[in-house]
XYZ file of C-alpha atoms in Angstrom:
670
model
C 0.940 118.632 -87.666
C -1.874 119.564 -85.268
C -2.186 117.455 -82.133
C -5.554 118.611 -80.765
C -7.380 116.100 -83.020
C -5.509 113.352 -81.158
C -6.698 114.511 -77.723
C -9.702 112.712 -76.269
C -10.757 114.860 -73.311
C -13.238 112.123 -72.310
C -10.431 109.663 -71.530
C -11.189 108.170 -68.120
C -14.665 109.696 -67.753
C -16.620 106.412 -67.598
C -16.093 106.226 -63.843
C -18.247 105.703 -60.778
C -17.425 105.920 -57.089
C -16.848 102.168 -56.771
C -14.626 101.785 -59.835
C -12.391 104.369 -61.396
C -11.370 104.354 -65.026
C -9.690 107.677 -64.286
C -12.264 109.653 -62.307
C -11.638 112.421 -64.819
C -13.831 115.178 -66.201
C -13.805 116.410 -69.823
C -12.330 119.862 -69.277
C -12.542 122.456 -72.015
C -9.964 124.711 -70.408
C -6.663 126.446 -71.080
C -3.553 124.931 -69.482
C -3.401 125.758 -65.754
C -6.281 128.231 -66.198
C -8.520 129.539 -63.443
C -11.642 127.610 -64.481
C -12.954 125.200 -67.078
C -16.221 124.164 -68.719
C -17.911 120.830 -69.361
C -21.335 119.251 -69.822
C -23.134 118.186 -66.665
C -24.992 114.957 -67.311
C -26.075 114.115 -63.762
C -25.835 116.761 -61.069
C -27.290 114.338 -58.522
C -24.180 112.176 -58.872
C -22.128 114.343 -56.519
C -18.555 114.628 -57.779
C -19.396 112.288 -60.654
C -21.515 114.833 -62.535
C -20.334 113.720 -65.976
C -20.313 110.167 -67.306
C -19.295 109.259 -70.832
C -22.183 106.795 -71.254
C -24.930 109.282 -70.345
C -27.088 110.506 -73.198
C -28.703 113.370 -71.323
C -27.260 116.781 -70.517
C -28.444 119.202 -67.850
C -26.329 122.172 -68.871
C -22.803 123.504 -69.248
C -20.955 123.833 -65.957
C -18.203 126.228 -64.990
C -16.081 124.138 -62.661
C -12.815 123.913 -60.744
C -13.184 120.332 -59.509
C -9.798 118.560 -59.319
C -11.216 115.220 -58.161
C -14.644 113.790 -57.340
C -13.251 112.935 -53.903
C -12.434 116.603 -53.267
C -15.485 118.299 -54.791
C -16.145 121.551 -56.580
C -16.204 125.200 -55.611
C -17.111 128.473 -57.316
C -19.401 126.622 -59.674
C -22.672 127.183 -61.537
C -24.626 125.654 -64.407
C -25.972 127.197 -67.623
C -28.989 125.569 -69.293
C -30.596 126.860 -72.507
C -34.371 127.412 -72.436
C -36.804 127.240 -75.353
C -40.546 126.922 -75.721
C -43.296 127.582 -73.218
C -41.595 126.611 -69.978
C -38.597 127.693 -67.924
C -37.068 125.406 -65.324
C -35.807 126.210 -61.869
C -34.206 122.823 -61.260
C -31.445 121.561 -63.548
C -32.736 117.997 -63.304
C -36.095 119.175 -64.656
C -34.640 120.962 -67.652
C -32.343 118.249 -68.903
C -32.198 117.330 -72.549
C -31.145 114.440 -74.662
C -27.851 114.843 -76.503
C -25.669 112.742 -78.771
C -22.144 112.349 -77.395
C -20.944 111.006 -80.737
C -22.018 114.265 -82.440
C -20.652 116.540 -79.696
C -17.396 118.453 -80.101
C -15.198 117.596 -77.115
C -11.904 119.468 -77.470
C -9.587 121.275 -75.048
C -10.262 124.534 -76.908
C -13.896 124.037 -77.912
C -17.009 122.384 -76.518
C -20.127 122.257 -78.692
C -23.240 120.477 -77.441
C -26.559 120.077 -79.233
C -29.420 120.271 -76.687
C -32.004 118.215 -78.548
C -35.100 119.203 -76.558
C -34.332 122.921 -76.719
C -33.062 122.615 -80.298
C -30.056 124.683 -79.279
C -26.359 124.483 -80.175
C -24.310 125.585 -77.156
C -20.612 126.311 -77.789
C -17.911 127.317 -75.311
C -14.279 128.285 -75.778
C -12.036 128.955 -72.757
C -9.844 131.852 -71.615
C -7.524 132.299 -68.629
C -10.291 133.384 -66.244
C -13.489 132.427 -68.005
C -14.633 131.854 -71.534
C -16.942 132.830 -74.354
C -20.225 131.135 -75.164
C -22.269 131.056 -78.373
C -25.852 129.830 -78.618
C -27.914 129.130 -81.689
C -31.618 128.287 -81.305
C -33.729 126.830 -84.089
C -36.737 128.663 -82.668
C -37.419 132.202 -81.482
C -40.246 131.893 -78.931
C -39.327 131.979 -75.218
C -35.623 131.334 -75.712
C -33.083 132.092 -73.035
C -30.469 130.838 -70.607
C -30.894 129.741 -67.003
C -28.082 130.075 -64.473
C -28.544 127.404 -61.814
C -26.893 127.581 -58.369
C -25.074 124.393 -57.343
C -23.303 125.001 -54.018
C -23.272 127.492 -51.172
C -25.181 130.774 -51.356
C -25.719 132.545 -54.678
C -27.050 135.822 -56.031
C -27.705 137.375 -59.458
C -28.740 140.755 -60.879
C -28.939 142.197 -64.394
C -27.675 145.652 -65.377
C -29.664 146.545 -68.499
C -27.679 149.719 -69.140
C -24.405 147.802 -69.446
C -25.830 144.477 -70.734
C -24.051 142.725 -67.862
C -25.307 139.898 -65.691
C -23.601 140.049 -62.289
C -23.418 136.998 -60.058
C -21.663 135.572 -57.060
C -21.356 132.326 -55.158
C -19.628 131.361 -51.917
C -19.906 127.627 -52.540
C -16.894 125.500 -51.624
C -16.263 121.945 -50.463
C -13.974 120.586 -47.754
C -11.736 123.576 -47.058
C -12.270 126.557 -44.732
C -11.553 129.716 -46.735
C -12.057 133.075 -45.025
C -14.860 135.203 -46.522
C -14.744 133.453 -49.901
C -16.868 134.690 -52.775
C -16.433 134.061 -56.459
C -17.745 136.978 -58.507
C -19.136 136.492 -62.011
C -19.536 138.913 -64.904
C -21.429 137.916 -68.061
C -21.289 140.490 -70.881
C -24.026 140.253 -73.540
C -24.194 142.135 -76.827
C -26.531 145.095 -77.047
C -30.063 144.060 -77.919
C -29.580 140.326 -77.247
C -31.281 140.282 -73.849
C -34.938 140.989 -73.147
C -34.379 143.016 -69.985
C -38.093 143.056 -69.128
C -38.158 139.258 -69.033
C -35.136 138.835 -66.749
C -36.094 137.075 -63.524
C -34.510 135.511 -60.485
C -35.749 132.509 -58.556
C -34.864 130.898 -55.247
C -33.587 127.390 -54.666
C -33.756 126.014 -51.140
C -30.415 126.282 -49.299
C -28.690 127.728 -52.384
C -30.084 131.222 -52.835
C -30.758 132.647 -56.259
C -30.657 131.416 -59.807
C -31.841 133.459 -62.762
C -33.435 133.351 -66.220
C -32.037 135.547 -68.994
C -34.394 135.695 -71.992
C -33.212 136.537 -75.514
C -34.607 138.636 -78.357
C -32.872 136.743 -81.144
C -31.841 133.123 -81.831
C -28.088 133.721 -82.108
C -26.401 135.003 -78.970
C -22.792 135.278 -77.824
C -21.638 136.240 -74.347
C -18.358 136.631 -72.495
C -17.965 135.164 -69.009
C -15.245 135.861 -66.464
C -14.766 135.192 -62.766
C -12.834 136.784 -59.929
C -12.100 135.871 -56.322
C -11.664 139.574 -55.488
C -14.655 141.657 -56.646
C -17.277 141.996 -59.355
C -15.348 144.938 -60.798
C -12.303 142.671 -61.014
C -14.418 140.044 -62.792
C -15.325 142.605 -65.459
C -11.671 143.680 -65.688
C -10.692 140.021 -66.190
C -13.363 139.695 -68.881
C -12.023 142.651 -70.833
C -8.429 141.548 -70.332
C -9.208 138.097 -71.746
C -11.778 138.922 -74.412
C -12.250 142.667 -74.855
C -13.138 143.455 -78.473
C -12.761 139.834 -79.598
C -15.239 137.636 -81.396
C -15.866 133.962 -80.626
C -13.682 132.747 -83.500
C -10.725 134.845 -82.336
C -11.009 133.624 -78.751
C -11.262 130.028 -79.919
C -8.239 130.398 -82.219
C -6.179 131.783 -79.329
C -7.184 128.785 -77.215
C -6.319 126.408 -80.045
C -2.902 128.020 -80.529
C -2.126 127.821 -76.820
C -2.978 124.144 -76.710
C -1.001 123.344 -79.836
C 2.047 125.101 -78.382
C 1.808 123.000 -75.208
C 1.200 119.724 -77.037
C 4.123 120.382 -79.391
C 6.529 120.521 -76.444
C 6.794 116.748 -76.848
C 6.544 115.343 -80.364
C 6.560 111.588 -80.751
C 7.006 109.318 -83.719
C 4.306 106.920 -82.576
C 4.123 103.253 -83.499
C 0.410 103.596 -84.366
C -2.544 105.975 -84.035
C -3.691 104.403 -80.758
C -0.386 105.285 -79.133
C -0.556 108.775 -80.618
C -4.037 109.479 -79.223
C -3.251 107.976 -75.837
C -0.045 109.977 -75.534
C -1.568 113.344 -76.392
C -4.692 112.712 -74.350
C -2.360 112.086 -71.422
C -0.248 115.160 -72.174
C -3.426 117.280 -72.162
C -4.276 115.963 -68.706
C -0.876 116.813 -67.228
C -1.320 120.581 -67.667
C -4.913 121.056 -66.477
C -3.818 121.316 -62.839
C -2.891 123.099 -60.675
C -5.288 125.946 -61.375
C -4.255 129.580 -61.317
C -5.806 131.453 -58.411
C -4.384 134.895 -59.066
C -5.438 137.939 -61.071
C -3.981 141.239 -62.255
C -4.528 144.359 -60.202
C -6.881 146.768 -61.991
C -4.635 149.781 -61.344
C -1.077 148.457 -61.488
C -1.390 145.240 -63.503
C 0.633 143.429 -60.835
C -0.203 139.871 -59.797
C -2.576 139.694 -56.824
C -4.606 136.927 -55.219
C -7.360 136.301 -52.719
C -5.838 134.767 -49.572
C -7.881 131.908 -48.165
C -6.211 132.556 -44.785
C -7.041 136.254 -44.420
C -9.815 136.853 -46.949
C -7.845 139.826 -48.298
C -6.289 140.811 -51.601
C -2.616 139.890 -51.354
C 0.360 140.537 -53.655
C 1.750 137.775 -55.826
C 0.666 134.621 -57.605
C -1.176 131.673 -56.125
C -2.061 128.189 -57.434
C -4.518 125.624 -56.119
C -6.246 122.285 -56.886
C -3.311 119.940 -56.457
C -2.645 116.864 -54.304
C 1.088 116.581 -53.648
C 0.843 112.997 -52.379
C 0.067 112.124 -55.985
C 1.663 114.794 -58.157
C 5.195 114.918 -56.749
C 5.944 111.535 -58.294
C 5.480 112.390 -61.980
C 3.858 115.743 -62.760
C 6.567 118.086 -61.525
C 9.458 116.015 -62.881
C 7.666 116.232 -66.251
C 7.371 120.014 -65.866
C 11.122 120.079 -65.238
C 11.491 118.726 -68.775
C 8.849 120.713 -70.652
C 7.542 123.593 -68.489
C 10.346 125.043 -66.380
C 9.031 128.621 -66.420
C 5.554 127.510 -65.442
C 7.025 125.240 -62.741
C 8.844 128.206 -61.215
C 5.685 130.320 -61.096
C 3.573 127.450 -59.764
C 6.078 126.827 -56.965
C 6.005 130.513 -56.077
C 2.228 130.243 -55.975
C 2.396 127.331 -53.541
C 4.864 129.091 -51.283
C 2.319 131.943 -51.158
C 0.309 129.790 -48.749
C 3.272 129.722 -46.377
C 3.574 133.497 -46.644
C -0.146 134.014 -46.101
C -0.890 131.420 -43.447
C 2.307 129.924 -42.095
C 2.004 126.453 -43.642
C 3.032 125.047 -46.999
C 0.075 123.434 -48.787
C -0.646 119.717 -48.699
C -3.844 119.328 -50.736
C -5.174 122.804 -51.632
C -8.505 123.045 -53.430
C -9.235 126.721 -53.093
C -8.166 126.498 -49.415
C -6.363 123.645 -47.651
C -8.244 120.347 -47.673
C -5.528 118.106 -46.211
C -7.090 115.106 -47.948
C -3.995 112.879 -48.098
C -1.209 112.455 -45.512
C 2.296 113.877 -45.419
C 4.014 116.923 -46.895
C 5.185 115.737 -50.285
C 5.541 119.311 -51.480
C 9.022 118.735 -50.020
C 9.891 116.716 -53.128
C 8.463 119.373 -55.475
C 10.639 122.012 -53.816
C 13.746 119.815 -53.785
C 13.368 118.819 -57.431
C 13.069 122.474 -58.420
C 16.080 123.494 -56.340
C 18.476 120.830 -57.607
C 17.419 121.559 -61.203
C 17.721 125.315 -60.879
C 14.016 126.038 -61.308
C 13.078 129.228 -59.490
C 15.322 131.529 -57.487
C 17.509 131.249 -54.426
C 15.166 133.588 -52.575
C 12.206 131.312 -53.373
C 14.050 128.149 -52.277
C 15.130 129.885 -49.074
C 11.559 130.808 -48.218
C 10.328 127.353 -49.182
C 12.955 125.710 -46.957
C 11.704 127.757 -44.016
C 8.274 126.262 -44.590
C 9.721 122.754 -44.937
C 11.594 123.049 -41.656
C 8.496 124.380 -39.943
C 6.270 121.441 -40.834
C 9.116 118.944 -40.319
C 9.477 119.886 -36.663
C 6.162 121.345 -35.462
C 2.626 119.994 -35.287
C 0.035 121.894 -37.253
C -2.924 123.618 -35.583
C -5.249 121.154 -37.356
C -4.702 117.779 -38.991
C -4.999 119.320 -42.451
C -1.807 121.342 -41.943
C 1.753 120.007 -42.026
C 3.032 116.565 -41.112
C 0.656 114.793 -38.780
C 2.654 113.790 -35.713
C 5.747 115.791 -36.627
C 6.876 116.339 -33.036
C 6.388 112.692 -32.127
C 8.389 111.730 -35.209
C 11.240 114.005 -34.146
C 11.236 112.350 -30.720
C 10.945 108.685 -31.760
C 12.155 108.641 -35.355
C 8.819 107.156 -36.450
C 5.089 107.737 -36.078
C 3.663 105.341 -33.473
C 0.900 103.140 -34.859
C -1.148 103.340 -31.649
C -1.420 107.114 -32.009
C -1.422 107.844 -35.739
C -3.435 106.328 -38.556
C -1.334 105.303 -41.593
C 1.761 105.425 -39.385
C 4.008 103.484 -41.767
C 3.448 105.833 -44.695
C 3.644 108.890 -42.462
C 7.059 107.701 -41.300
C 8.386 106.795 -44.745
C 7.180 110.060 -46.250
C 8.707 112.040 -43.376
C 12.061 110.325 -43.924
C 11.931 111.203 -47.617
C 10.883 114.742 -46.729
C 13.883 115.063 -44.423
C 16.127 113.924 -47.249
C 14.542 116.598 -49.470
C 15.288 119.216 -46.810
C 18.944 118.185 -46.879
C 19.091 118.569 -50.661
C 17.582 122.069 -50.629
C 19.937 123.013 -47.806
C 22.854 121.773 -49.921
C 21.804 123.971 -52.819
C 21.555 126.949 -50.467
C 24.972 126.303 -48.925
C 23.912 125.355 -45.397
C 26.654 123.977 -43.158
C 27.593 120.309 -43.235
C 26.291 119.528 -39.724
C 22.817 120.813 -40.562
C 22.707 118.732 -43.747
C 24.068 115.648 -41.974
C 21.358 115.876 -39.326
C 18.582 115.676 -41.916
C 20.401 112.966 -43.830
C 20.430 110.961 -40.586
C 16.707 111.550 -40.179
C 16.245 110.376 -43.765
C 17.397 106.935 -42.574
C 14.460 106.637 -40.173
C 12.727 104.310 -42.620
C 15.069 101.608 -41.288
C 13.276 101.696 -37.928
C 10.142 100.144 -39.409
C 11.701 97.404 -41.497
C 10.893 93.941 -40.170
C 13.669 91.600 -41.278
C 11.636 88.530 -40.327
C 8.809 89.240 -42.791
C 10.654 91.561 -45.181
C 8.037 94.323 -44.894
C 7.689 97.782 -43.423
C 5.524 97.516 -40.315
C 4.199 99.939 -37.753
C 5.446 100.174 -34.179
C 3.695 101.499 -31.126
C 5.401 104.024 -28.880
C 7.035 101.207 -26.931
C 8.523 99.851 -30.157
C 6.242 96.819 -30.566
C 4.758 95.573 -33.817
C 1.271 94.113 -33.745
C 0.586 90.373 -33.719
C -1.094 88.421 -36.525
C 0.523 90.331 -39.353
C -0.824 89.740 -42.853
C 0.844 91.643 -45.711
C -2.449 91.648 -47.653
C -4.294 93.677 -45.025
C -5.100 97.163 -46.330
C -5.380 100.362 -44.333
C -4.590 100.764 -40.662
C -0.859 101.421 -40.749
C -0.859 101.884 -44.528
C -2.223 104.486 -46.943
C -4.440 103.137 -49.748
C -2.648 99.845 -49.781
C -1.115 97.067 -47.737
C 2.450 96.185 -46.782
C 3.223 95.189 -50.362
C 2.455 98.643 -51.777
C 4.099 100.522 -48.895
C 7.347 98.695 -48.234
C 9.201 100.077 -51.258
C 8.424 103.760 -50.504
C 12.077 104.726 -50.017
C 12.843 106.559 -53.268
C 15.830 108.428 -51.835
C 17.785 105.343 -50.750
C 17.002 102.366 -52.954
C 20.367 100.741 -52.291
C 19.985 101.241 -48.556
C 16.611 99.532 -48.752
C 18.194 96.711 -50.738
C 20.665 96.153 -47.925
C 17.788 95.701 -45.483
C 16.404 92.964 -47.727
C 19.829 91.311 -47.737
C 21.346 92.843 -50.844
C 20.516 93.642 -54.445
C 19.560 90.079 -55.429
C 17.309 89.734 -52.396
C 15.439 92.930 -53.252
C 15.023 91.778 -56.857
C 13.553 88.543 -55.519
C 11.162 90.531 -53.324
C 10.035 92.570 -56.325
C 9.563 89.359 -58.310
C 7.401 88.084 -55.468
C 5.374 91.307 -55.526
C 4.516 90.831 -59.192
C 3.868 87.105 -58.654
C 1.591 87.420 -55.616
C -2.074 87.250 -56.564
C -3.939 90.599 -56.563
C -5.818 89.727 -53.412
C -6.578 91.922 -50.414
C -8.066 91.975 -46.931
C -10.279 94.909 -46.004
C -9.817 94.771 -42.216
C -7.835 98.010 -41.876
C -10.685 99.920 -43.484
C -13.547 97.662 -42.487
C -14.956 97.876 -46.013
C -13.788 97.740 -49.615
C -12.409 100.897 -51.192
C -12.277 101.335 -54.947
C -8.479 100.992 -55.053
C -8.847 97.392 -53.843
C -11.381 96.649 -56.569
C -9.076 98.131 -59.201
C -6.052 96.165 -57.953
C -7.988 92.938 -58.414
C -9.312 93.884 -61.859
C -5.990 93.304 -63.636
C -3.271 90.688 -63.242
C -0.088 92.475 -62.277
C 0.191 90.865 -58.881
C 0.464 93.345 -56.024
C 1.684 96.068 -58.380
C -1.389 98.284 -58.221
C -0.613 100.422 -61.249
C -4.088 101.835 -60.610
C -2.665 103.877 -57.723
C 0.362 106.105 -57.204
C 2.333 104.119 -54.556
C 3.033 101.410 -57.149
C 4.199 103.715 -59.928
C 7.919 103.169 -59.385
C 7.852 99.401 -58.828
C 8.836 98.223 -62.330
C 11.537 100.880 -62.556
C 13.203 99.670 -59.365
C 14.390 96.663 -61.369
C 16.318 99.060 -63.597
C 18.034 100.788 -60.671
C 18.988 97.353 -59.354
C 20.641 96.367 -62.646
C 17.744 94.489 -64.265
C 16.820 96.910 -67.038
C 15.399 94.184 -69.289
C 13.010 93.054 -66.566
C 11.982 96.647 -65.947
C 11.310 97.158 -69.650
C 9.216 93.998 -69.781
C 6.940 95.100 -66.961
C 6.654 98.695 -68.153
C 5.604 97.518 -71.591
C 2.950 95.261 -70.081
C 1.660 97.933 -67.719
C 1.193 100.463 -70.517
C -1.214 98.097 -72.277
C -3.984 99.112 -69.844
C -3.835 102.734 -71.035
C -5.912 103.799 -74.034
C -7.595 107.015 -75.154
C -11.161 105.991 -74.349
C -13.585 106.743 -71.506
C -12.306 103.589 -69.771
C -8.702 104.402 -70.580
C -6.977 104.512 -67.159
C -6.367 101.603 -64.762
C -7.419 103.762 -61.769
C -7.585 107.351 -60.570
C -5.964 109.946 -62.816
C -5.129 112.400 -60.033
C -4.209 115.871 -61.330
C -2.133 114.495 -64.207
C -0.127 111.924 -62.244
C -1.194 108.753 -64.034
C -0.981 110.499 -67.396
C 2.550 111.687 -66.668
C 3.466 108.111 -65.659
C 2.414 106.936 -69.099
C 4.401 109.712 -70.804
C 7.570 108.788 -68.916
C 6.990 105.091 -69.637
C 6.695 105.768 -73.364
C 9.851 107.929 -73.331
C 11.809 105.203 -71.541
C 12.730 106.953 -68.283
C 11.149 107.411 -64.877
C 11.926 109.828 -61.993
C 12.090 107.328 -59.142
C 13.481 110.006 -56.826
C 12.437 113.608 -57.449
C 14.955 115.877 -55.773
C 18.016 113.744 -56.455
C 20.736 115.789 -58.175
C 21.857 114.752 -61.640
C 20.519 111.603 -63.227
C 20.886 109.157 -60.339
C 17.194 109.398 -59.485
C 16.078 108.333 -62.974
C 15.535 104.736 -64.063
C 15.902 103.810 -67.716
C 13.840 101.328 -69.737
C 13.198 100.713 -73.429
C 11.537 103.536 -75.343
C 8.072 102.553 -76.519
C 8.005 105.033 -79.411
C 10.078 105.060 -82.579
C 11.444 108.494 -81.720
C 10.615 111.766 -79.975
C 11.507 115.428 -79.656
C 11.310 117.490 -76.479
C 11.050 121.247 -76.974
C 12.220 120.731 -80.539
C 15.331 118.706 -79.618
C 15.852 115.093 -80.553
C 15.152 112.971 -77.479
C 18.039 110.816 -76.282
C 16.874 108.972 -73.204
C 20.373 107.615 -72.627
C 21.506 111.156 -71.789
C 18.782 112.596 -69.594
C 21.334 115.014 -68.137
C 21.086 117.061 -71.336
C 17.422 117.798 -70.670
C 17.253 118.535 -66.939
């Protein structure tokens, strides 16, 4: 059975900045590959440059964008040209297209540009892809490469039939001397070299027009962060001597292998398409950011810290605040080898620049708070993913950011030294102080677990286990919520648990109070025992989905999405609420957990409006996969099965890596 036909890559793409149905893009890309392709329907929409309801297309975009809130880098747009006019602005050369007649697949994108009467197909490779164009006409046909960010330049080598390009465009990070180099290899005789031209776009540098001699053209495209020679090497490594059909078949086979790692006996076709659309999403990110040395074949990467070619692998485009919860625990089940390499690629940032990554997108963005890579490292260590040498190096980085302030807010734990002194982040000095404190306590617990695996002495481990209890310092027994304290130890007056922001990250006290994954029973004791915590969770689901914007001063889209569905204060639209229904299971109420999980999954469906909120780098998709399989990793990094909650399976049966799935015995799979 082939699963690609059950993948809708447009799931979640009917999103706008004020309301997210996923905030996804329809990537035609290999799993974890260096770049992907998609139609651009509105380049003036910022990060929302594709919308499922649009019926116009401006071109095919090579992109790395992990989230519209983060932005793109190393990007450009390809627009076919036909007739008497060429366009130097993508919004002038747009065409009508029919989404319902477009091929949207992970391994193949085929778009009919109606105005140009051109079929534009793309199939992806590790570091680029192959394009095929068919024009119905012959006169004045060609392809325009539009610049989108940063500075850009293009030149054509007629002797080698190669278009060379570069761009230094990036978004919120600060990479040193970044350039992405581009090589486009055409077949001999396809390009009219005399008609090649470049043009200038204000503040962006050059774009170019490549004109064709015949109506059917194929070309190979590859990128490099190291040099244009490396880009050509990558092109030949990926596609040398191959035709479009061969490249597309290789992409298809790779995707089928990944999708077959979990096989489900679905209850109906809707569940089947939703499941495999979600599984596709979980392996798009993080993106590879390494290449193979042209002389030795060894792994090398461009360092965003030094601007130099550096040994080893590197990965980017990943927000740990989101992904630690579900993505990496899923990899521990179905992608252990890839997990090990990805972790090595993240630790490369510590080797190169002295800090483990927090939200890398090319370079460090630091978009979200805290250092939740701690949980990714701990989960790998306790499950034997990687090597002792890698965990040792990673622990050095964990200890560094746990005890020292970073040189800028985008590095490490904000307020780390104040946390070490007080045991919490003071609300009068640090924004989102409650979540910073709770995440630091969990991070300290993760440090203790890695240290255990590495055989550190008992006193060292006990010290970090004590720090892991710091969450207790913010629990207010009078209200039953986690609340911020100033440096003198005072909580603010006029507390309202519905007030978002301020002391809390993308939520209010309801969404933040239960962020103690490493000590659920200890948290229950603060509430007054297991029954009291169950009652508090019942109250969470029963409280109306209302909110107060005061902490932000305006409404953010997560508030709007909370209120759009009736699950109380369980904002399944956002990551902090993901574990709420499963806490019932850990507290002995598995039937109640199963009830809520079943209800929450009803808001997922394989359509452009198919997610209840942001689908950040595979996190929400992986939540759905775990929910369907009947388990959830409440505490990544906890040895054995204690960190998993069990609920009813929502499928008739499943296989993982070819083995019959028995969710009652998760220990056999981790």
